[in-house]
């Protein structure tokens, strides 16, 4: 324990701004020096130890020039300038001996005798003897520290792993974040709280303790907080929620304590906890192991945030994409009392994000990013950044000098459905079935009033899909009407129905369509109250089982009778949609055939070509 203490103290001392490299270098130099000293030292001329009577007879013979006495040691210099040593007894007095022997101590022939202090003189050789040992010890210590994982972690299990950014060299600024005006405004205010706290305190305003960034994955929460770090001009500690969670119970809480200690020392500053849902779930909700640890960690965060007094200038920023599962205690005033919601970007936001990410990438002058923004509803910031990158890669692979619309549109498909799989060989028959299937989707969509227009049909395999029909919404949409759902269902079933009408057969190709249709129909009944028979209420309570992070259990809060009604309603909704699809496709069978044949010939139909095809007159039937 004592050693541990010493080590950790030492740990503190060693932080003299030395990087690990310079320490290695120092040790290497010291070692080298030590080796050189031992190797190059001339072999010390072993002075012979004389007996006292030899010294006396030499003195009598007049061979001695000087004797230096250090305690019991005699250092003798002969007249030939040779150095020799000797010792006398503790109680023996050299002067007395010489006097008795009749050796002159003064006069021309005399031996000079000098007395010198003995202390301190013997230290140097001792030190020299121990030098290798000290070096070796140092090396061992150093290696141990390294083995324990870096200078700061030698004994620092409980230290928070937070990285501190000083904001001197902002890598990300607010200008890198696009399309989230409200979020930026809110956070700019936070930055101002920290730089001008007196202004707010003078008016008695309580500075917010915590700001929670909420939004679906990829909407720029982490990015925005890094921009705050870049803009704040105050220290910024960043840690991810999962870093609190360790094998050992109590470590998380200790890390929280350490993090907040550091933060308070650096106030005013910002603490950023990314993915806080990793520790901030409802307490007591966990199954499986490890939730005790999480509870302790969460409790520690709560008590640390309560522990700030009004003029502690520390603001805690946290991000999550699951605000619904956070512990209510985290959300009460005085803790994360501010929320910044980052939504999927709308069309203008998408355009702005595309612009940010296409900076430094040469775009063809004909490219209008507004068009791409229009074609990418539902894309998150991360998707858009990915889209631009994919386009750049495609253009590079094609040996182009700049990125053109072709690459951008191709990338949209890649982001939605995965890369084309041209290598996947389809038999003629399969190609035909796929063509009719996709033509079926497209034609039904074309004929119904409440569906997004078809933008592209393709029978080139992508990802897991054999073919692919992409519709393009005319506007961003936040509400879906019942009519839209119904038409969507008919469109989804169009592929399956077309196969049935043309080939009088069904294939596995419709699996995904049917699954999605069933899910939509069920949600219409059980969640959106869109069933006339069952009325506006929800059925079933979805519980989230924490340890998998997925909805896996649905609690039934209705009777078996109602369950039957739900099934019947879902069945009816699907049935109606199926009839609609069948009706359209039988009436327009000639058109269906026309589209499918064109599709087999060209593999991909889109935009104006597609519109022209829909509107073109049917080919006159070949004369019999
Ligand atoms: P999350 O919300 O999941 O933390 P990130 O902040 O990690 O999302 O975003 C991932 C990437 O997506 C960012 O690094 C950035 O390239 C891009 N991105 C997301 N949102 C935006 C945005 N609003 N403006 C610019 N780029 C964005
Ligand atoms: Mg993130
Ligand atoms: Zn389909």
XYZ file of C-alpha atoms and ligand atoms in Angstrom:
653
model
C 0.000 0.000 0.000
C 2.810 2.344 0.945
C 4.429 1.607 -2.352
C 1.211 2.297 -4.159
C 0.984 5.637 -2.465
C 4.532 6.401 -3.332
C 4.017 5.363 -6.905
C 0.998 7.494 -7.325
C 2.733 10.465 -5.777
C 5.611 9.878 -8.026
C 3.150 9.701 -10.824
C 2.160 13.226 -10.053
C 5.727 14.454 -10.012
C 6.510 12.823 -13.288
C 3.881 14.840 -15.019
C 6.406 17.621 -15.498
C 5.089 17.998 -18.964
C 7.340 15.234 -20.132
C 5.940 13.238 -22.901
C 6.554 9.543 -22.785
C 9.040 9.857 -25.599
C 11.274 12.333 -23.896
C 11.370 10.104 -20.813
C 12.457 7.146 -22.908
C 15.110 9.278 -24.520
C 16.421 10.482 -21.166
C 16.718 6.997 -19.796
C 18.438 5.761 -22.914
C 20.988 8.579 -22.714
C 21.651 7.923 -19.031
C 22.206 4.238 -19.688
C 24.568 4.921 -22.540
C 26.516 7.384 -20.444
C 26.843 4.879 -17.625
C 28.169 2.230 -19.992
C 30.647 4.632 -21.561
C 31.926 5.713 -18.150
C 32.616 2.143 -17.038
C 34.152 1.084 -20.324
C 36.334 4.106 -20.941
C 37.498 4.661 -17.392
C 41.256 3.985 -17.328
C 41.957 1.063 -15.057
C 42.590 2.775 -11.732
C 46.253 2.291 -10.823
C 45.829 0.113 -7.831
C 47.767 1.972 -5.087
C 49.577 -0.556 -2.957
C 48.576 -0.632 0.667
C 51.706 -0.200 2.721
C 52.193 -1.443 6.242
C 52.842 1.222 8.807
C 56.422 0.108 9.417
C 57.119 0.327 5.678
C 55.876 3.898 5.767
C 58.165 4.583 8.686
C 61.221 3.113 7.015
C 60.425 4.995 3.794
C 60.113 8.177 5.786
C 63.393 7.483 7.491
C 64.995 6.948 4.096
C 63.606 10.337 3.036
C 61.504 8.834 0.238
C 58.261 10.440 1.318
C 57.221 13.912 0.275
C 53.821 14.223 1.870
C 51.313 12.284 3.892
C 47.644 13.224 3.940
C 45.746 11.817 6.898
C 42.018 11.270 6.648
C 40.918 9.570 9.799
C 42.684 6.225 9.698
C 43.597 6.404 6.027
C 46.976 7.679 4.939
C 47.628 8.936 1.460
C 51.289 8.960 0.767
C 53.055 10.839 -1.984
C 56.644 9.736 -2.552
C 59.324 12.004 -3.840
C 58.896 10.299 -7.229
C 55.315 11.609 -7.172
C 53.943 8.088 -6.649
C 50.773 7.736 -4.651
C 50.475 5.030 -2.067
C 48.127 4.338 0.766
C 48.303 2.941 4.202
C 46.262 2.820 7.363
C 46.956 3.411 10.951
C 45.032 2.315 13.986
C 42.173 4.297 15.281
C 44.014 5.309 18.421
C 47.382 5.811 16.853
C 48.663 9.298 16.392
C 50.966 9.581 13.375
C 52.784 12.596 14.757
C 53.536 10.713 17.967
C 54.856 7.729 16.009
C 57.103 9.892 13.832
C 58.329 11.713 16.902
C 59.225 8.432 18.581
C 60.960 7.177 15.442
C 62.867 10.409 15.218
C 61.550 11.402 11.829
C 61.645 15.109 11.365
C 58.259 16.722 10.975
C 59.558 20.151 10.320
C 62.562 21.481 8.539
C 64.020 21.044 5.100
C 64.193 17.235 5.155
C 60.845 16.914 6.832
C 57.820 14.938 5.667
C 54.815 17.189 5.269
C 51.843 15.868 7.153
C 48.400 17.270 6.443
C 45.202 16.362 8.201
C 41.991 16.490 6.186
C 38.341 15.980 7.006
C 37.275 12.459 6.167
C 33.549 13.053 5.798
C 32.042 13.559 2.357
C 35.077 12.361 0.611
C 34.121 8.709 0.499
C 30.650 9.455 -0.899
C 31.510 9.786 -4.516
C 32.878 6.292 -5.049
C 29.965 4.853 -3.123
C 27.554 6.628 -5.378
C 29.466 5.425 -8.386
C 29.181 1.872 -7.108
C 25.447 2.176 -6.786
C 24.874 3.918 -10.087
C 24.042 0.793 -12.097
C 21.639 -0.316 -9.407
C 19.849 3.026 -9.436
C 19.630 2.998 -13.203
C 18.325 -0.523 -13.225
C 15.735 0.312 -10.617
C 14.631 3.293 -12.642
C 14.316 1.213 -15.752
C 12.289 -1.430 -13.965
C 9.964 1.174 -12.541
C 9.530 2.724 -15.924
C 8.743 -0.584 -17.568
C 6.194 -1.387 -14.898
C 4.496 1.896 -15.475
C 4.357 1.278 -19.169
C 2.994 -2.173 -18.657
C 0.223 -0.679 -16.612
C -0.792 1.315 -19.636
C 0.621 4.745 -19.981
C 1.673 7.390 -17.528
C -1.790 8.358 -16.404
C -3.132 4.913 -15.877
C -0.476 3.346 -13.760
C -2.683 3.264 -10.735
C -5.460 5.348 -12.184
C -8.251 2.869 -12.612
C -10.665 5.275 -11.137
C -9.566 8.192 -13.214
C -12.003 9.393 -15.750
C -10.818 8.904 -19.280
C -12.182 12.247 -20.316
C -10.220 13.995 -22.993
C -9.745 17.651 -22.473
C -9.855 20.095 -25.333
C -8.645 23.568 -24.654
C -10.268 25.116 -27.700
C -7.048 26.752 -28.817
C -7.112 24.920 -32.086
C -10.747 24.381 -32.957
C -11.006 21.486 -35.371
C -14.760 21.807 -35.693
C -16.680 25.058 -35.541
C -20.324 26.008 -35.795
C -19.862 26.647 -39.497
C -19.245 22.916 -40.014
C -22.696 22.124 -38.706
C -25.521 22.908 -41.072
C -29.270 22.824 -41.000
C -29.722 22.877 -37.244
C -30.236 26.568 -36.647
C -32.176 26.260 -33.389
C -29.664 23.879 -31.903
C -26.787 26.132 -32.756
C -28.547 29.152 -31.286
C -29.232 27.373 -28.035
C -25.669 26.199 -27.699
C -24.276 29.570 -28.613
C -26.173 30.834 -25.610
C -24.479 28.233 -23.462
C -21.115 29.423 -24.660
C -22.129 32.934 -23.715
C -23.198 31.880 -20.239
C -19.701 30.694 -19.653
C -17.881 33.668 -21.062
C -20.188 36.333 -19.574
C -21.574 34.706 -16.480
C -21.556 37.957 -14.474
C -24.061 39.492 -16.847
C -26.558 36.737 -16.144
C -25.827 36.427 -12.446
C -26.348 40.172 -11.987
C -29.939 39.714 -13.056
C -30.364 36.779 -10.740
C -30.662 34.313 -13.571
C -29.707 30.780 -12.767
C -27.249 29.472 -15.281
C -28.406 26.141 -16.652
C -26.533 23.151 -15.313
C -27.164 20.747 -18.111
C -28.149 20.713 -21.740
C -29.385 17.531 -23.336
C -28.914 17.066 -27.065
C -31.600 14.788 -28.381
C -32.032 13.394 -31.868
C -31.916 10.321 -34.065
C -28.506 8.808 -34.887
C -26.432 10.749 -37.374
C -28.129 14.099 -36.928
C -24.972 15.756 -35.697
C -25.171 15.644 -31.895
C -21.556 14.687 -31.426
C -20.520 17.047 -34.190
C -22.385 19.964 -32.654
C -20.867 19.405 -29.249
C -17.410 19.277 -30.760
C -18.218 22.576 -32.402
C -19.099 23.948 -28.963
C -15.694 22.803 -27.786
C -14.142 24.638 -30.673
C -16.094 27.822 -30.056
C -16.321 27.927 -26.315
C -12.904 29.277 -25.485
C -13.107 27.384 -22.200
C -11.822 23.905 -21.360
C -14.034 21.146 -22.677
C -14.038 17.638 -21.226
C -15.429 14.946 -23.446
C -16.298 11.412 -22.406
C -18.631 8.744 -23.713
C -21.231 7.199 -21.450
C -19.946 3.735 -22.140
C -16.548 4.662 -20.732
C -18.062 4.792 -17.270
C -19.108 1.210 -17.541
C -16.401 -1.232 -16.585
C -15.971 -4.707 -15.293
C -15.783 -3.559 -11.735
C -18.623 -2.159 -9.754
C -17.843 1.286 -8.452
C -15.381 2.258 -11.130
C -18.002 4.219 -13.029
C -18.950 6.252 -9.998
C -15.301 6.895 -9.181
C -14.703 8.080 -12.707
C -17.638 10.450 -12.528
C -16.222 11.866 -9.296
C -12.814 12.300 -10.849
C -14.263 13.901 -13.972
C -16.232 16.437 -12.004
C -13.277 17.144 -9.723
C -11.207 17.965 -12.748
C -14.005 20.045 -14.198
C -14.424 22.089 -11.030
C -10.723 22.787 -10.962
C -10.893 24.087 -14.524
C -14.120 26.072 -14.174
C -15.522 27.753 -16.187
C -15.690 24.743 -18.426
C -17.950 22.318 -20.250
C -18.321 18.616 -19.566
C -19.699 16.592 -22.463
C -21.111 13.113 -21.903
C -21.852 11.446 -25.225
C -24.377 8.594 -25.438
C -25.532 9.232 -21.906
C -28.227 6.576 -22.242
C -25.487 4.025 -21.586
C -25.596 5.073 -17.937
C -28.711 7.160 -17.685
C -31.425 4.570 -18.167
C -34.337 4.299 -15.797
C -32.931 3.009 -12.592
C -34.087 -0.401 -11.621
C -35.080 -1.237 -15.156
C -32.223 -3.538 -15.964
C -32.356 -7.234 -16.176
C -29.117 -9.142 -16.380
C -25.895 -8.065 -14.750
C -24.302 -4.700 -14.556
C -27.250 -2.511 -13.799
C -26.111 -1.981 -10.236
C -23.034 -0.404 -11.643
C -25.073 1.793 -13.910
C -27.282 2.907 -11.073
C -24.305 3.877 -8.974
C -22.805 5.787 -11.850
C -26.050 7.590 -12.546
C -26.531 8.432 -8.885
C -23.034 9.848 -8.813
C -23.746 12.057 -11.827
C -26.919 13.309 -10.201
C -25.264 14.114 -6.924
C -22.336 15.806 -8.640
C -24.703 18.019 -10.599
C -26.567 18.878 -7.419
C -23.263 19.611 -5.739
C -22.448 22.578 -7.925
C -23.271 25.735 -6.116
C -24.813 28.588 -8.044
C -21.555 30.114 -9.066
C -19.775 26.966 -10.139
C -19.347 27.627 -13.792
C -19.568 24.123 -15.129
C -22.145 23.236 -17.752
C -22.841 19.621 -18.496
C -23.689 18.777 -22.077
C -25.045 15.346 -22.878
C -26.234 13.609 -26.016
C -28.598 10.726 -26.570
C -30.808 9.281 -29.251
C -33.047 7.613 -26.681
C -34.485 10.362 -24.490
C -37.473 8.129 -23.801
C -35.424 5.693 -21.770
C -33.586 8.241 -19.650
C -34.182 8.296 -15.961
C -36.711 11.013 -15.138
C -34.435 12.256 -12.366
C -31.917 13.321 -14.994
C -34.474 15.514 -16.687
C -35.785 17.528 -13.816
C -34.902 21.230 -13.513
C -31.477 21.843 -12.078
C -30.058 18.954 -13.997
C -30.561 18.561 -17.723
C -33.196 21.208 -17.773
C -32.545 22.329 -21.307
C -33.158 20.240 -24.330
C -31.888 20.809 -27.808
C -33.709 18.685 -30.333
C -31.891 17.824 -33.528
C -34.253 16.459 -36.128
C -33.710 14.820 -39.471
C -32.901 17.778 -41.716
C -35.580 19.198 -44.007
C -34.909 20.003 -47.645
C -33.101 23.271 -46.900
C -31.129 21.654 -44.135
C -30.108 18.839 -46.449
C -28.960 21.300 -49.047
C -26.898 23.170 -46.466
C -25.349 19.958 -45.162
C -24.523 18.838 -48.693
C -22.861 22.189 -49.244
C -20.764 21.865 -46.105
C -19.598 18.411 -47.072
C -18.892 19.207 -50.710
C -16.465 21.919 -49.703
C -13.060 21.047 -51.023
C -14.534 18.528 -53.424
C -14.710 19.643 -57.047
C -18.312 19.495 -58.202
C -19.299 19.623 -61.835
C -20.690 23.090 -62.551
C -23.979 21.555 -63.692
C -24.638 20.010 -60.299
C -27.436 21.617 -58.328
C -27.280 20.383 -54.760
C -30.887 21.464 -54.312
C -31.906 18.664 -56.671
C -29.984 16.135 -54.614
C -31.512 17.534 -51.426
C -34.924 17.019 -52.970
C -34.161 13.407 -53.734
C -32.968 12.531 -50.255
C -35.884 12.839 -47.849
C -35.250 11.006 -44.607
C -31.489 11.171 -45.000
C -29.652 12.150 -41.849
C -26.593 14.396 -41.811
C -24.425 11.305 -41.577
C -26.163 9.773 -44.629
C -25.602 12.941 -46.603
C -21.953 13.130 -45.670
C -21.671 9.499 -46.702
C -23.467 10.255 -49.972
C -20.992 12.955 -50.979
C -18.091 10.757 -50.051
C -19.405 7.824 -52.078
C -19.858 10.122 -55.057
C -16.287 11.349 -54.746
C -15.028 7.776 -54.601
C -17.091 6.814 -57.655
C -15.815 9.795 -59.618
C -12.239 8.987 -58.680
C -12.705 5.391 -59.698
C -14.042 6.517 -63.040
C -11.009 8.720 -63.509
C -13.005 11.938 -63.566
C -11.729 15.357 -62.610
C -14.918 16.378 -60.820
C -18.072 14.910 -59.341
C -21.094 15.041 -61.607
C -24.793 14.448 -61.110
C -24.455 10.863 -62.329
C -22.203 9.930 -59.425
C -24.360 11.768 -56.920
C -27.531 10.012 -58.052
C -25.789 6.686 -58.149
C -24.643 7.314 -54.581
C -28.194 7.960 -53.421
C -29.089 4.461 -54.536
C -25.977 3.080 -52.908
C -26.801 4.704 -49.589
C -30.414 3.509 -49.704
C -30.021 0.041 -51.120
C -26.339 -0.809 -51.194
C -24.027 -1.050 -54.188
C -25.135 -2.579 -57.470
C -24.393 -6.223 -57.832
C -23.891 -6.508 -61.533
C -22.055 -9.757 -61.059
C -25.164 -11.419 -59.807
C -26.353 -13.354 -62.787
C -30.045 -13.665 -63.246
C -31.597 -16.183 -65.517
C -33.807 -14.794 -68.232
C -36.838 -16.023 -66.400
C -35.833 -14.358 -63.138
C -35.098 -11.140 -64.916
C -38.542 -11.238 -66.454
C -40.231 -11.882 -63.126
C -38.273 -9.058 -61.493
C -39.200 -6.705 -64.314
C -42.904 -7.425 -63.925
C -42.651 -7.181 -60.167
C -41.061 -3.747 -60.243
C -43.326 -2.576 -63.075
C -46.236 -3.647 -60.903
C -45.074 -1.427 -58.007
C -44.497 1.466 -60.359
C -47.788 1.237 -62.193
C -49.883 0.991 -59.034
C -48.039 3.960 -57.597
C -48.612 5.891 -60.764
C -52.341 5.273 -60.729
C -53.031 6.162 -57.109
C -53.491 9.758 -55.955
C -51.858 9.614 -52.513
C -48.485 8.103 -53.287
C -45.146 9.677 -53.967
C -44.370 9.731 -57.687
C -42.073 7.025 -58.984
C -38.628 8.372 -59.681
C -36.695 5.344 -60.746
C -37.178 1.666 -61.503
C -34.285 -0.700 -61.804
C -33.825 -4.426 -62.136
C -30.151 -4.361 -61.296
C -29.635 -6.205 -58.052
C -28.535 -4.099 -55.103
C -27.714 -5.428 -51.702
C -30.299 -8.060 -50.962
C -32.835 -6.749 -53.446
C -33.350 -8.165 -56.912
C -34.921 -4.983 -58.196
C -35.759 -1.623 -56.861
C -38.373 1.071 -57.307
C -37.685 4.465 -55.809
C -40.395 6.943 -55.151
C -39.742 10.580 -54.518
C -41.877 12.577 -52.150
C -42.905 15.967 -53.419
C -42.443 17.523 -50.009
C -41.070 16.762 -46.592
C -43.728 15.079 -44.582
C -44.261 14.786 -40.868
C -47.798 13.433 -40.853
C -49.110 10.472 -42.782
C -52.802 10.247 -43.569
C -54.880 7.113 -43.663
C -55.363 7.450 -47.417
C -51.616 7.663 -47.842
C -51.142 4.513 -45.807
C -53.777 2.705 -47.865
C -52.225 3.705 -51.167
C -48.788 2.826 -49.830
C -50.056 -0.650 -49.004
C -51.511 -1.111 -52.482
C -48.184 -0.012 -53.988
C -46.255 -2.434 -51.805
C -48.512 -5.279 -52.886
C -48.291 -4.244 -56.545
C -45.191 -6.340 -57.148
C -46.677 -9.494 -55.789
C -49.951 -8.904 -57.648
C -48.216 -8.312 -60.970
C -46.394 -11.627 -60.682
C -49.679 -13.303 -59.985
C -51.508 -11.723 -62.901
C -48.815 -12.337 -65.487
C -47.366 -15.677 -64.444
C -50.184 -17.017 -62.303
C -47.469 -17.773 -59.798
C -45.853 -16.300 -56.701
C -42.192 -15.962 -55.741
C -40.144 -15.291 -52.645
C -39.237 -11.902 -54.107
C -42.205 -10.285 -52.392
C -41.212 -11.275 -48.881
C -39.981 -7.860 -47.831
C -42.950 -6.060 -49.405
C -45.431 -8.254 -47.616
C -43.639 -7.948 -44.319
C -43.638 -4.170 -44.533
C -47.277 -4.080 -45.613
C -48.314 -6.236 -42.691
C -46.395 -4.091 -40.250
C -47.958 -0.896 -41.575
C -51.459 -2.357 -41.446
C -50.915 -3.506 -37.890
C -49.613 -0.149 -36.799
C -52.620 1.541 -38.387
C -54.872 -0.534 -36.184
C -52.959 -0.786 -32.937
C -51.114 2.521 -32.747
C -52.722 5.133 -34.932
C -56.371 4.387 -34.259
C -57.123 4.185 -37.977
C -59.524 1.289 -37.767
C -63.223 2.150 -37.921
C -64.181 -0.975 -36.077
C -61.757 -0.675 -33.159
C -61.678 3.079 -32.916
C -59.057 5.465 -31.685
C -57.126 3.631 -29.050
C -53.821 1.865 -28.800
C -53.427 -1.794 -28.171
C -50.503 -3.387 -26.448
C -47.804 -1.806 -24.365
C -44.356 -2.165 -25.711
C -41.798 -2.763 -23.034
C -38.213 -2.244 -23.657
C -35.930 -4.821 -22.194
C -32.892 -2.887 -21.353
C -30.175 -5.435 -21.741
C -30.793 -5.906 -25.429
C -31.809 -2.342 -26.078
C -34.627 -3.582 -28.250
C -38.334 -3.818 -28.004
C -38.759 -7.479 -27.544
C -41.789 -7.924 -25.465
C -45.211 -6.664 -26.166
C -47.451 -6.692 -23.220
C -51.027 -7.451 -24.128
C -53.468 -5.143 -22.444
C -56.497 -6.423 -24.312
C -58.637 -9.517 -24.353
C -58.437 -12.456 -26.701
C -61.614 -11.211 -28.293
C -59.973 -7.900 -29.157
C -56.925 -9.768 -30.429
C -59.169 -11.505 -32.912
C -60.698 -8.194 -33.937
C -57.255 -6.711 -34.503
C -56.246 -9.625 -36.672
C -59.465 -9.322 -38.642
C -58.967 -5.597 -39.161
C -55.371 -6.020 -40.293
C -56.549 -8.692 -42.661
C -59.262 -6.427 -44.058
C -56.916 -3.513 -44.615
C -54.447 -5.690 -46.498
C -57.229 -7.308 -48.449
C -58.603 -3.986 -49.582
C -55.167 -2.807 -50.661
C -54.641 -6.039 -52.520
C -57.915 -5.598 -54.378
C -56.955 -2.077 -55.349
C -53.649 -3.294 -56.757
C -55.278 -6.149 -58.584
C -57.909 -3.896 -60.054
C -55.363 -1.413 -61.372
C -53.061 -4.035 -62.816
C -55.775 -6.046 -64.564
C -57.256 -2.958 -66.123
C -53.835 -1.761 -67.244
C -52.294 -5.074 -68.107
C -51.140 -3.832 -71.504
C -49.312 -0.934 -69.875
C -47.778 -3.283 -67.337
C -46.421 -5.408 -70.140
C -45.112 -2.364 -71.968
C -43.216 -1.097 -68.936
C -41.829 -4.512 -68.030
C -40.529 -5.096 -71.543
C -38.875 -1.739 -71.658
C -37.365 -2.476 -68.288
C -35.955 -5.801 -69.466
C -34.361 -4.027 -72.375
C -32.931 -1.075 -70.480
C -32.623 -2.366 -66.909
C -33.079 1.110 -65.444
C -35.770 3.676 -66.170
C -35.932 7.028 -64.499
C -37.042 10.635 -64.567
C -38.366 11.949 -67.844
C -37.978 8.671 -69.720
C -40.192 7.047 -67.177
C -42.815 9.774 -67.326
C -42.853 9.588 -71.121
C -43.293 5.839 -70.945
C -46.249 6.147 -68.586
C -47.919 8.620 -70.905
C -47.014 7.079 -74.215
C -49.735 5.324 -76.182
C -49.777 1.566 -75.996
C -48.092 -0.181 -78.857
C -50.722 -1.336 -81.239
C -51.139 -5.073 -80.865
C -49.173 -6.947 -83.439
C -51.435 -7.910 -86.291
C -52.469 -11.452 -85.852
P -24.793 11.716 -33.845
O -25.991 12.609 -33.773
O -25.192 10.296 -34.007
O -23.809 11.962 -32.768
P -22.673 12.688 -35.459
O -22.566 14.034 -34.878
O -21.673 11.694 -35.040
O -24.127 12.104 -35.228
O -22.685 12.838 -37.041
C -21.994 11.961 -37.865
C -21.465 12.700 -39.073
O -22.514 13.136 -39.910
C -20.714 13.946 -38.713
O -19.377 13.668 -38.471
C -20.905 14.820 -39.931
O -19.951 14.489 -40.909
C -22.248 14.407 -40.438
N -23.300 15.336 -39.980
C -24.340 15.020 -39.183
N -25.136 16.085 -38.986
C -24.580 17.109 -39.633
C -24.926 18.489 -39.803
N -26.026 19.008 -39.241
N -24.113 19.261 -40.556
C -23.004 18.751 -41.128
N -22.626 17.477 -41.008
C -23.394 16.641 -40.279
Mg -22.887 10.605 -31.551
Zn -41.254 -5.484 -54.360
